[in-house]
Short mmCIF file of C-alpha atoms in Angstrom, two decimals:
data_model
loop_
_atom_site.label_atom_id
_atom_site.label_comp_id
_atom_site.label_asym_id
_atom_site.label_seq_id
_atom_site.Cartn_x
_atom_site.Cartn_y
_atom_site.Cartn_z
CA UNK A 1 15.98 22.11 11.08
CA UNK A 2 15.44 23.99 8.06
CA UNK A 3 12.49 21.70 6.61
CA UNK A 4 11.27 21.88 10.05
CA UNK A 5 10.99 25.61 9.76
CA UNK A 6 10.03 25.74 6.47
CA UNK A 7 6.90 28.00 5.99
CA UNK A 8 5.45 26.26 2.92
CA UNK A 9 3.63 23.19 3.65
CA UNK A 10 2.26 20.90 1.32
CA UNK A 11 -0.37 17.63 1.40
CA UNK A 12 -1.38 15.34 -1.08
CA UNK A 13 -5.24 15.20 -1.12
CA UNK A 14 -5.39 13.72 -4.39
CA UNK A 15 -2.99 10.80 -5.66
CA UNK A 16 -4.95 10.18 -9.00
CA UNK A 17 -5.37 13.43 -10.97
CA UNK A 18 -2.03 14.95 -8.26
CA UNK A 19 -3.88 17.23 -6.58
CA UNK A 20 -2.26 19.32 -3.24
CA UNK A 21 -3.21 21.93 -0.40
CA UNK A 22 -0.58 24.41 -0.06
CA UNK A 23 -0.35 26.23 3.33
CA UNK A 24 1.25 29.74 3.36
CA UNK A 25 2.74 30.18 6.66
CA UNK A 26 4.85 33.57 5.82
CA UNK A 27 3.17 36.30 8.18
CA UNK A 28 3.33 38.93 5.10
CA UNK A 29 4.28 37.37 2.10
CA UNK A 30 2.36 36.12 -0.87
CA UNK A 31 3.17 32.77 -2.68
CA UNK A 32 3.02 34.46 -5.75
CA UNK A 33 6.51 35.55 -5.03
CA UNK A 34 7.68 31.94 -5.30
CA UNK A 35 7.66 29.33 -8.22
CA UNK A 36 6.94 25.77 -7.25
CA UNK A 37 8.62 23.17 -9.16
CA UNK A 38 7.26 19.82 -9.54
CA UNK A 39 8.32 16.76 -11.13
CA UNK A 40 7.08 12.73 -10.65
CA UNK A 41 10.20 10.75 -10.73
CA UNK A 42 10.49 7.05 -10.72
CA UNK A 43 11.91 4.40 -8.68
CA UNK A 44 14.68 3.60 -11.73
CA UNK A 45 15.07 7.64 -11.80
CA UNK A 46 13.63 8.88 -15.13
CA UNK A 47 11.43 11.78 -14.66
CA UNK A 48 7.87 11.03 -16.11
CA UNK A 49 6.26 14.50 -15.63
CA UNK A 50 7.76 18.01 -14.19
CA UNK A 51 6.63 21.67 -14.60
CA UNK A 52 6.22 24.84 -12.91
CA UNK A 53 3.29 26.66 -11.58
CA UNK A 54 3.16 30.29 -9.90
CA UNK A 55 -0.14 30.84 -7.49
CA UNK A 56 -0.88 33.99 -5.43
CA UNK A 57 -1.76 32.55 -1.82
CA UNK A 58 -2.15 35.23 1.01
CA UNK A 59 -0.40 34.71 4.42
CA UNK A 60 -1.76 32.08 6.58
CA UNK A 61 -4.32 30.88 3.91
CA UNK A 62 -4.51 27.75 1.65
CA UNK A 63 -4.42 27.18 -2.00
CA UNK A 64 -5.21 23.69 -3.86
CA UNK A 65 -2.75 23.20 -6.95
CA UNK A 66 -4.16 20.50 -9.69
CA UNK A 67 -1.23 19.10 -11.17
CA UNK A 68 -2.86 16.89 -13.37
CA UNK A 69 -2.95 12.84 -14.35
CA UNK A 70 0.45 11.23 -14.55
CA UNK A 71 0.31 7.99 -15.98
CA UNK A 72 3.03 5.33 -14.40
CA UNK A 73 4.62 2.65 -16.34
CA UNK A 74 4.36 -1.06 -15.49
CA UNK A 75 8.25 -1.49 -15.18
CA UNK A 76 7.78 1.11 -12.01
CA UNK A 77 7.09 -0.28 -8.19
CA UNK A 78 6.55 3.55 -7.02
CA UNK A 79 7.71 6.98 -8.17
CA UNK A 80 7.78 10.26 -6.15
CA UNK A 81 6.10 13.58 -6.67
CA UNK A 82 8.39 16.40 -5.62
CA UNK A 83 7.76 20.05 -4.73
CA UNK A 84 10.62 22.67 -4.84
CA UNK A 85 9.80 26.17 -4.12
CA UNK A 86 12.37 28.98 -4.76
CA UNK A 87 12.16 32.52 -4.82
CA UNK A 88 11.45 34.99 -7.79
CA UNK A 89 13.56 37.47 -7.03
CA UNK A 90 17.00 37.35 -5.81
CA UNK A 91 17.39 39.14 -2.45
CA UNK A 92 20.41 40.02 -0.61
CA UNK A 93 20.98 36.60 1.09
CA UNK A 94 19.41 34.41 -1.52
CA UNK A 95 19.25 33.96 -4.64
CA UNK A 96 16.48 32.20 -7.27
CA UNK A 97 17.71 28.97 -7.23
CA UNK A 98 17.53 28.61 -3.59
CA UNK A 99 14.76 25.90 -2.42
CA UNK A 100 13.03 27.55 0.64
CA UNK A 101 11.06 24.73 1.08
CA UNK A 102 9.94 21.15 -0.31
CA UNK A 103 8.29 18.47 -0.05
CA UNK A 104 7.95 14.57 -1.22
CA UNK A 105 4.87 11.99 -1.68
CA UNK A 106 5.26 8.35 -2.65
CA UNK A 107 3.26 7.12 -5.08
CA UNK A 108 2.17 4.02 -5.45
CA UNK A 109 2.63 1.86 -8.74
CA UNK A 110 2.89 -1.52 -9.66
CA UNK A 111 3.49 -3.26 -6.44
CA UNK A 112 4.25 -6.98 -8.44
CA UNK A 113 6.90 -5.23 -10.69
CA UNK A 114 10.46 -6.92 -10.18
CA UNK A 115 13.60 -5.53 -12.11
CA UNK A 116 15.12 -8.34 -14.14
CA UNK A 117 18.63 -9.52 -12.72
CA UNK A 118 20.57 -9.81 -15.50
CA UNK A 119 23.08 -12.82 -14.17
CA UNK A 120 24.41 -15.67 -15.97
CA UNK A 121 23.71 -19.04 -14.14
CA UNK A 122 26.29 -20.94 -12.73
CA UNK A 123 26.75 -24.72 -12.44
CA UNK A 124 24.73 -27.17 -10.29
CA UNK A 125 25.36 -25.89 -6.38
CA UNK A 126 27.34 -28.44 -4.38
CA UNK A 127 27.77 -28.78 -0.29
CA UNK A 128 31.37 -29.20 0.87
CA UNK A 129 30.83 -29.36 4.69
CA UNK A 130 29.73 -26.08 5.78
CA UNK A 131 30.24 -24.10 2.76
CA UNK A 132 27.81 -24.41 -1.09
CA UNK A 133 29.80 -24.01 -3.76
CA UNK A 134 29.53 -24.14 -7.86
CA UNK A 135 31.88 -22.67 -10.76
CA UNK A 136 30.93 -19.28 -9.91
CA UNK A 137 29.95 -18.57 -6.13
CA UNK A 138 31.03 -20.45 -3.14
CA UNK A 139 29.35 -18.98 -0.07
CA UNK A 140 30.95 -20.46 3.78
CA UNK A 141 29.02 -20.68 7.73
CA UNK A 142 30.61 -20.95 10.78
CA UNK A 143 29.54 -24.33 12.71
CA UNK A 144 30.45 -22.35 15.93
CA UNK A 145 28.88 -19.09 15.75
CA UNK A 146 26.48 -19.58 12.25
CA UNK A 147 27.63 -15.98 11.00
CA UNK A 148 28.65 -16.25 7.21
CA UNK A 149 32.04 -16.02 7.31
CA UNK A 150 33.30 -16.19 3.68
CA UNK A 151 31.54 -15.07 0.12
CA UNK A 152 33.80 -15.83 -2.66
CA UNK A 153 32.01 -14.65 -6.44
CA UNK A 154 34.71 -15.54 -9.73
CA UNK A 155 37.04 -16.34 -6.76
CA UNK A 156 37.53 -13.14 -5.42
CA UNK A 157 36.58 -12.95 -1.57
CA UNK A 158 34.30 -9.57 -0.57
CA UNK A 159 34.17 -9.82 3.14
CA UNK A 160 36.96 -8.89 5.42
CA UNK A 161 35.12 -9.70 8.57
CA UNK A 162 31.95 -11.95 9.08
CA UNK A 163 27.94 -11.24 8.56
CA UNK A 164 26.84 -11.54 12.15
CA UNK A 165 23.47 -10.14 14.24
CA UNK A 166 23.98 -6.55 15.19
CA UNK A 167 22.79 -4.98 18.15
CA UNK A 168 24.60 -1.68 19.24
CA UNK A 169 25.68 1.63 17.63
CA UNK A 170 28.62 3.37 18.89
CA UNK A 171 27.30 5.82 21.25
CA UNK A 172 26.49 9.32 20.54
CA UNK A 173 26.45 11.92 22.60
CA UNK A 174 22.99 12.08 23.12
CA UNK A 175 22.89 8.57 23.76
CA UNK A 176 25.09 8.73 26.71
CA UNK A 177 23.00 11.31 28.15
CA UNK A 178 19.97 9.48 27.54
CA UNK A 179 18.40 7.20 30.43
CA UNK A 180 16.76 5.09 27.93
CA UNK A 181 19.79 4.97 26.07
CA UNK A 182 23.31 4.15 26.26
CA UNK A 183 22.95 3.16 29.87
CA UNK A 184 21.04 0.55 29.60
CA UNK A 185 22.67 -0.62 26.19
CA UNK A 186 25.74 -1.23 27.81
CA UNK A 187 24.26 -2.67 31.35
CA UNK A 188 22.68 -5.36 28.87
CA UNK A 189 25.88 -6.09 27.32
CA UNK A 190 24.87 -5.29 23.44
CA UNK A 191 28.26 -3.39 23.14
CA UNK A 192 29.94 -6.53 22.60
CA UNK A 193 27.90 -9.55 21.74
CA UNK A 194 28.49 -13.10 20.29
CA UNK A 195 26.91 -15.87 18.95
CA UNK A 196 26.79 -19.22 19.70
CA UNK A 197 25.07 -22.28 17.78
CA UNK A 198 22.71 -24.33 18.78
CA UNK A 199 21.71 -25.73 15.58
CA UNK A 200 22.77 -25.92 12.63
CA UNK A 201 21.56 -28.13 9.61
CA UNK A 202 21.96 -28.18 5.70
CA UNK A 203 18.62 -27.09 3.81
CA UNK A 204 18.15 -27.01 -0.21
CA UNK A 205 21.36 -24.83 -1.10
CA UNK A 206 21.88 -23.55 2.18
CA UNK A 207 21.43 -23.54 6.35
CA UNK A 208 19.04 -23.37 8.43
CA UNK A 209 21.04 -21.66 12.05
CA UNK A 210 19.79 -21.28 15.45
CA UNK A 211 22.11 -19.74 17.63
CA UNK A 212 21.86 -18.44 21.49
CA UNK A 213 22.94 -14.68 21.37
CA UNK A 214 25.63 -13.83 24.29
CA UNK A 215 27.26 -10.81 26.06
CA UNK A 216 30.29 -10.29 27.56
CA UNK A 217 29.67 -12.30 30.48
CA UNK A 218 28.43 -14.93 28.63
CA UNK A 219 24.74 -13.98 29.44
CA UNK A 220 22.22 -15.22 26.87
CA UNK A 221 20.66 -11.92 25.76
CA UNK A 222 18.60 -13.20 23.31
CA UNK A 223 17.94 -16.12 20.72
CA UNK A 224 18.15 -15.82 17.08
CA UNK A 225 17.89 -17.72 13.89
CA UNK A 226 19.24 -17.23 10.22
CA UNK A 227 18.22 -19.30 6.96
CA UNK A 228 20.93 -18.94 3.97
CA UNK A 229 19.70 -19.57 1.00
CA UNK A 230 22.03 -19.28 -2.36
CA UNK A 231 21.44 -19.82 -6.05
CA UNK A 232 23.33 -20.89 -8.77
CA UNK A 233 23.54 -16.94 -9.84
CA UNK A 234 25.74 -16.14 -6.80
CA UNK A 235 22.45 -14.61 -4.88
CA UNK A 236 22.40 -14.71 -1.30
CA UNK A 237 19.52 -14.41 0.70
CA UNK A 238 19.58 -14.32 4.58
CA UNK A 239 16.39 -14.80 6.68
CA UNK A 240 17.19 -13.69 10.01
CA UNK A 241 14.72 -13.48 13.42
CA UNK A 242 15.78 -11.86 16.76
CA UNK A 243 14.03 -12.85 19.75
CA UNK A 244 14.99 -10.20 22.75
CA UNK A 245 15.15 -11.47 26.62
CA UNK A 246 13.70 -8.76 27.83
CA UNK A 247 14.88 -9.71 31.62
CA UNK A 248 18.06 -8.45 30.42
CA UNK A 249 17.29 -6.13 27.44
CA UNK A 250 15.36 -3.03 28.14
CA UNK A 251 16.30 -1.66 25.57
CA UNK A 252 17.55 -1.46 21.63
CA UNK A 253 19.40 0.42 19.12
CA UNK A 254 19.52 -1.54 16.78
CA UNK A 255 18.43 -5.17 14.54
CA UNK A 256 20.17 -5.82 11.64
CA UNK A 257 23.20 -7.10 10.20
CA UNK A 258 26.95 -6.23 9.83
CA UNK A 259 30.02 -6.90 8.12
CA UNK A 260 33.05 -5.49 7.09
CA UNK A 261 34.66 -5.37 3.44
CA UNK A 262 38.16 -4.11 1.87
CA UNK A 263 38.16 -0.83 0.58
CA UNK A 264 38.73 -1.46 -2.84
CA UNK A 265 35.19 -3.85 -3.02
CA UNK A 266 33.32 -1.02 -1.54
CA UNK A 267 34.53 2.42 -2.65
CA UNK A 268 31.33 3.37 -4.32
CA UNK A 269 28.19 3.42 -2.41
CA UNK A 270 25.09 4.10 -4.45
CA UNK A 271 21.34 3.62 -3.46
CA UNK A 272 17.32 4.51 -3.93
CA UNK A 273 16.76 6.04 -0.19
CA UNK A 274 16.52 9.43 2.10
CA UNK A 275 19.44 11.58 0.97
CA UNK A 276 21.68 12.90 0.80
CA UNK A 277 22.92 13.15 4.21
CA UNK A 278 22.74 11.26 7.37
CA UNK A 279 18.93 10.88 8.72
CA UNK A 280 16.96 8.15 11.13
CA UNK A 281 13.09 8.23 12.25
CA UNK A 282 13.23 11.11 14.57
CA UNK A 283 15.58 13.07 11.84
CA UNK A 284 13.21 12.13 8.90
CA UNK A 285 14.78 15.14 5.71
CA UNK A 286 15.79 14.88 2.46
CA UNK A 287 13.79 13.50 -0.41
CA UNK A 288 13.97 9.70 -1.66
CA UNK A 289 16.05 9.81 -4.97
CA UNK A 290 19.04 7.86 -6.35
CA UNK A 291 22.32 9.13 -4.84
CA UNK A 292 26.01 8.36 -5.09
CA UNK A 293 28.27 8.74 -2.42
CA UNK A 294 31.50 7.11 -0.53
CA UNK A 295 32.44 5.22 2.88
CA UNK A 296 34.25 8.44 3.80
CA UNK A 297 31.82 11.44 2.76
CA UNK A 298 28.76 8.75 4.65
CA UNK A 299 31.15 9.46 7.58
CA UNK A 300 30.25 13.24 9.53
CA UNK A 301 33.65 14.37 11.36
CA UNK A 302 31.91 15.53 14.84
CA UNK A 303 34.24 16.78 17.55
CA UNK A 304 33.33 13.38 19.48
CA UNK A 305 33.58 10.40 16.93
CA UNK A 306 30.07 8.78 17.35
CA UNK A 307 27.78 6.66 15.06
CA UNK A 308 27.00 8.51 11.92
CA UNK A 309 25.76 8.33 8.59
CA UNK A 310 22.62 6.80 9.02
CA UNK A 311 20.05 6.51 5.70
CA UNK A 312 17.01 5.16 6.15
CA UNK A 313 13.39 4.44 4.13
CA UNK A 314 16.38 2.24 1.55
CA UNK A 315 14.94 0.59 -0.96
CA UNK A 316 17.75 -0.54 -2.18
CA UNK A 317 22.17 -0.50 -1.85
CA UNK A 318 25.00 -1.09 -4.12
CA UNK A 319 28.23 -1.53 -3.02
CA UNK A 320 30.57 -1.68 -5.56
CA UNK A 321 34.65 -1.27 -6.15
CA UNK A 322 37.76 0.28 -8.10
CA UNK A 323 36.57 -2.59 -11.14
CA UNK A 324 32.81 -1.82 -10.04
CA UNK A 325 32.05 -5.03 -9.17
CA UNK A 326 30.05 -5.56 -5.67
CA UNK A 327 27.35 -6.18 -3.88
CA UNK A 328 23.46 -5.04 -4.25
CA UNK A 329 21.63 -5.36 -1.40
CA UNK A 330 17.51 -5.86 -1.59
CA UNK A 331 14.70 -6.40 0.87
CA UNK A 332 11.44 -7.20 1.23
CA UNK A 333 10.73 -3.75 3.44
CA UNK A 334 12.34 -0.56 3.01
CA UNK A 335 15.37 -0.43 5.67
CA UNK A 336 18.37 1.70 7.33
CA UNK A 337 22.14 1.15 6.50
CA UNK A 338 25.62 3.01 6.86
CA UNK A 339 28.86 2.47 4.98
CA UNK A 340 31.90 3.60 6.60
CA UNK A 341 35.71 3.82 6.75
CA UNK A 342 36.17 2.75 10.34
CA UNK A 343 35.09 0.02 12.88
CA UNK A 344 32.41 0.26 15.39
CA UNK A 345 35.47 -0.19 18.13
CA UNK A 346 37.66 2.63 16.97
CA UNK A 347 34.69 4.66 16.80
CA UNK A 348 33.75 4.12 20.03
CA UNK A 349 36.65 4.48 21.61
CA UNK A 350 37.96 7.39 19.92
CA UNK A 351 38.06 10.95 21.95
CA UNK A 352 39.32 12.94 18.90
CA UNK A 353 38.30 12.59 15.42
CA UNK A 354 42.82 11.91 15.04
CA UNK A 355 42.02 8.71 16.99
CA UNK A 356 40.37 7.31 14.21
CA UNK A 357 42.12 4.51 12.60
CA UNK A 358 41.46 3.47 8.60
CA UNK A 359 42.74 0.26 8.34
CA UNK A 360 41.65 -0.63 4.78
CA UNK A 361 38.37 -2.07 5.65
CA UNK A 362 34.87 -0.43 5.45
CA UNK A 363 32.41 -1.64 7.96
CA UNK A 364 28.60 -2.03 6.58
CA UNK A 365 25.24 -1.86 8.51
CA UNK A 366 22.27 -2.90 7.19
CA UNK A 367 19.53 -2.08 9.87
CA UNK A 368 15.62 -3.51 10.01
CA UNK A 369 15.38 -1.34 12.16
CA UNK A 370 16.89 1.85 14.76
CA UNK A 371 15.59 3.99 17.31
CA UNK A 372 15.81 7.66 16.93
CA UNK A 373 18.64 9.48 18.31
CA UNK A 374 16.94 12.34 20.38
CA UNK A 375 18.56 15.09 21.65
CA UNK A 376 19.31 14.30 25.69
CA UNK A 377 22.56 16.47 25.62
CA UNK A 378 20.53 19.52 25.52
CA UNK A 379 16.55 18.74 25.87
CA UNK A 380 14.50 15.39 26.18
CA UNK A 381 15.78 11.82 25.14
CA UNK A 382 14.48 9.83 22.47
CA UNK A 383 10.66 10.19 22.56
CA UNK A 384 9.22 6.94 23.18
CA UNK A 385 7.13 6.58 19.75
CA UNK A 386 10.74 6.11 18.03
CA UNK A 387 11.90 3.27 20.74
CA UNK A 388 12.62 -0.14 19.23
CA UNK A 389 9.53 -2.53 20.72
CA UNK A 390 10.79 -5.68 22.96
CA UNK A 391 9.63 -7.85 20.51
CA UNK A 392 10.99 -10.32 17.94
CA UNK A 393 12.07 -9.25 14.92
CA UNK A 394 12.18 -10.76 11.44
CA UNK A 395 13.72 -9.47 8.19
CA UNK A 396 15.88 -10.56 5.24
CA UNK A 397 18.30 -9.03 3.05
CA UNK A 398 19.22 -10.19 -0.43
CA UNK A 399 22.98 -10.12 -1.74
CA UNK A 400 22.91 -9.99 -5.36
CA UNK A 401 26.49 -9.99 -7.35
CA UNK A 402 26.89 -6.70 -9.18
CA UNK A 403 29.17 -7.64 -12.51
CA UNK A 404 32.08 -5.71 -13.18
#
C-alpha cells in the first residue's frame, strides 16, 4: 500500500548514460526537501556505482536526473538501479532515514554470462532400475506415479516427501470469496491431485515420464510430462510440461513443483528475488536484492492460516541446513517459490493459527507460475489480466548440490 501511495514516481528514460523523470506528486512540497539515493547493484550483490543527488522539483511538476554511465562487468547477467528518497529534516513522525518512496529498474547485462559451479565430478553415472546412481549422487523415480521420490548427495537423503506437479494453494480468504477462485479450484479437484504413469522410459542419465494427472475421483484433469536429467556433479534438472483439460479446469492457481524436506536440510533460505516479504503479480513491492531469511519468518501468522509467503521475479534459491549444505535451485525464467514450516493440509485445514502442526518437515514450492490473489473479501476478485491462461505450460528447474 505504501509504494502504492507513494508520491515520488520515477521512470527510466535512459538505460545507457542512467537517465530518469522524476514526478513530484506532493500538493505543496518541493523535492528539494528530500535526498535521493541511488546505487546500481549487481546480480552477485556488489554495488558498482551509488551517490546522492538533491533537486528542487515544484509540486505536480517533473524533473530529469542524469545519473551518469555505469559500466557493467562481464561476470554480471543484470544489475539493478535503485532510488531511495528520504527526508531532510526529521519531523515529528519521521525521521531522515525513513524511505518515503523508491523505486527499482533492471538493467540489462551480459545475457550469456553463467556463474561457474564449483563441483567436483563424480564417477561414471550408472542405472539400477529406476534410480541413476554414481559415488556421489544417486537420484530415484517412481514407476507408478513418475514423481522423484528419493535424492541422496554423499549419502545423505534431502527429501522427506516426493517432487510431484503442483496445482493448488491452500485457500485464502480472498480466494474463497472469489468466483473465479477457490470455487472452482476445488469443483475441479486440484485440492488433492495424483499422478499416474503412462510412460516411463530410461534416457541418457535419466527419464523421460508421461503421466495422466488425476483428482479425487479419479478424473483425469490434465496430462503432464517430466524429463530428469542428472550429471555426474549431483545436478538435477527437471523438464516438466502441464497440459490443462479445460472441460474440467476452469481455472488455476498454480504450475510448479513441490516437495517437502527435514528441517535441519532447509533451515536457511537465501535467494536473488522480490523481498523481503511475501509478494505475487497483483502484490508486485519490494526491490530485487539478495536476502536471507527462514521457513518460519517466510510464514505470515494471519488470524485464518492461509497460503503465505509468496516471492516471486526469483532468479535464483538456496536451501541450505544446520552444516549448510543444500540445495540451489536455478531456472531458465525468473519464477515464484515459498519455504515453509507446515504442510499444505494442515494449512488448509487449520481454523486457528494453534492448529498448526510443525512436524519437522518444511514444505517447498517452486511456482512457474501463480495467479494474483485479489482482494474478493472486501472489493473485486482477482482481475482477469493476473489469471493463469488454460494453456500448457512448460518450465524446468535445476537442483544443484550446495557443499557444506
Amino acid at each position: 500500500m505504501k509504494k502504492v501511495y507513494q508520491y515520488i514516481k520515477s521512470r527510466l528514460i535512459d538505460n545507457e548514460n542512467l537517465t530518469v523523470t522524476v514526478k513530484n506528486w506532493y500538493d505543496f512540497t518541493d523535492l528539494k526537501n528530500y535526498t535521493l539515493h541511488w546505487n546500481v547493484t549487481a546480480d552477485s550483490g556488489n554495488i558498482l556505482a551509488q551517490g546522492e543527488v538533491i533537486t528542487a522539483c515544484a509540486p505536480h511538476e517533473t524533473v530529469e536526473i542524469v545519473l551518469g554511465k555505469v559500466k557493467l562487468p562481464r561476470d554480471v547477467k543484470e544489475a539493478y538501479l535503485n532510488l531511495s528518497w528520504t527526508p531532510n529534516q526529521a519531523s515529528a513522525f519521521m525521521d531522515t532515514n525513513y524511505e518515503v518512496a523508491y523505486d527499482q529498474f533492471v538493467l540489462l547485462a551480459n545475457s550469456k554470462y553463467e556463474a561457474k559451479i564449483d563441483l567436483p565430478s563424480g564417477t561414471k553415472l550408472e542405472r539400477d532400475g529406476y534410480t541413476w546412481f554414481n559415488d556421489k549422487v544417486s537420484a530415484t523415480v517412481s514407476p507408478e506415479t513418475g514423481a522423484l521420490i528419493s535424492y541422496k548427495y554423499r549419502g545423505e537423503e534431502w527429501l522427506s516427501q516426493p517432487v510431484e506437479l503442483s496445482l493448488y494453494r491452500p485457500l485464502t480468504e480472498n480466494d474463497k470469496k472469489d468466483k473465479h477462485g477457490g470455487m472452482l479450484w476445488k469443483k475441479a479437484g486440484l485440492d488433492k491431485i495424483s499422478q499416474k504413469v503412462t510412460s516411463i522410459k530410461p534416457s541418457k542419465n535419466g527419464f523421460t515420464v508421461d503421466v495422466s494427472v488425476l483428482n479425487a475421483k479419479d478424473n483425469e484433469i490434465g496430462t503432464g510430462s517430466f524429463v530428469y536429467t542428472l550429471d555426474r556433479k549431483g545436478m538435477l534438472k527437471i523438464n516438466t510440461v502441464f497440459t490443462p483439460d479445460t472441460a474440467i479446469v476452469k481455472s488455476l492457481p498454480r504450475v510448479g513443483l513441490t516437495f517437502r524436506m527435514p528441517v535441519a536440510n532447509c533451515c536457511d533460505v537465501t535467494y536473488l528475488g522480490r523481498g523481503d516479504f511475501e509478494n505475487y503479480v497483483d502484490r508486485v513491492a519490494g526491490k530485487i536484492g539478495i536476502y536471507e531469511t527462514s521457513p518460519f519468518a517466510m510464514f505470515h501468522y494471519y488470524v485464518m492460516p492461509q497460503s503465505t509467503g509468496n516471492r516471486i521475479d526469483t532468479r535464483w534459491l538456496a536451501l541450505t541446513g544446520e552444516k549448510g549444505s543444500g540445495w540451489k535451485i536455478i531456472s531458465d525464467k525468473p519464477f515464484q517459490f515459498s519455504v515453509l514450516p507446515y504442510s499444505d493440509i494442515n494449512i488448509e485445514a487449520a481454523t486457528h493459527i494453534n492448529d498448526l502442526n510443525f512436524d519437522g518437515e518444511v514444505t517447498v514450492h517452486v511456482d512457474a507460475a501463480q495467479t494474483g490473489v485479489g482482494t474478493a473479501t472486501c472489493g473485486p476478485g482477482v482481475l482477469p489480466v493476473y489469471w493463469l491462461p488454460l494453456e500448457s505450460y512448460e518450465f524446468d528447474f535445476t537442483f544443484i548440490p550446495v557443499k557444506e
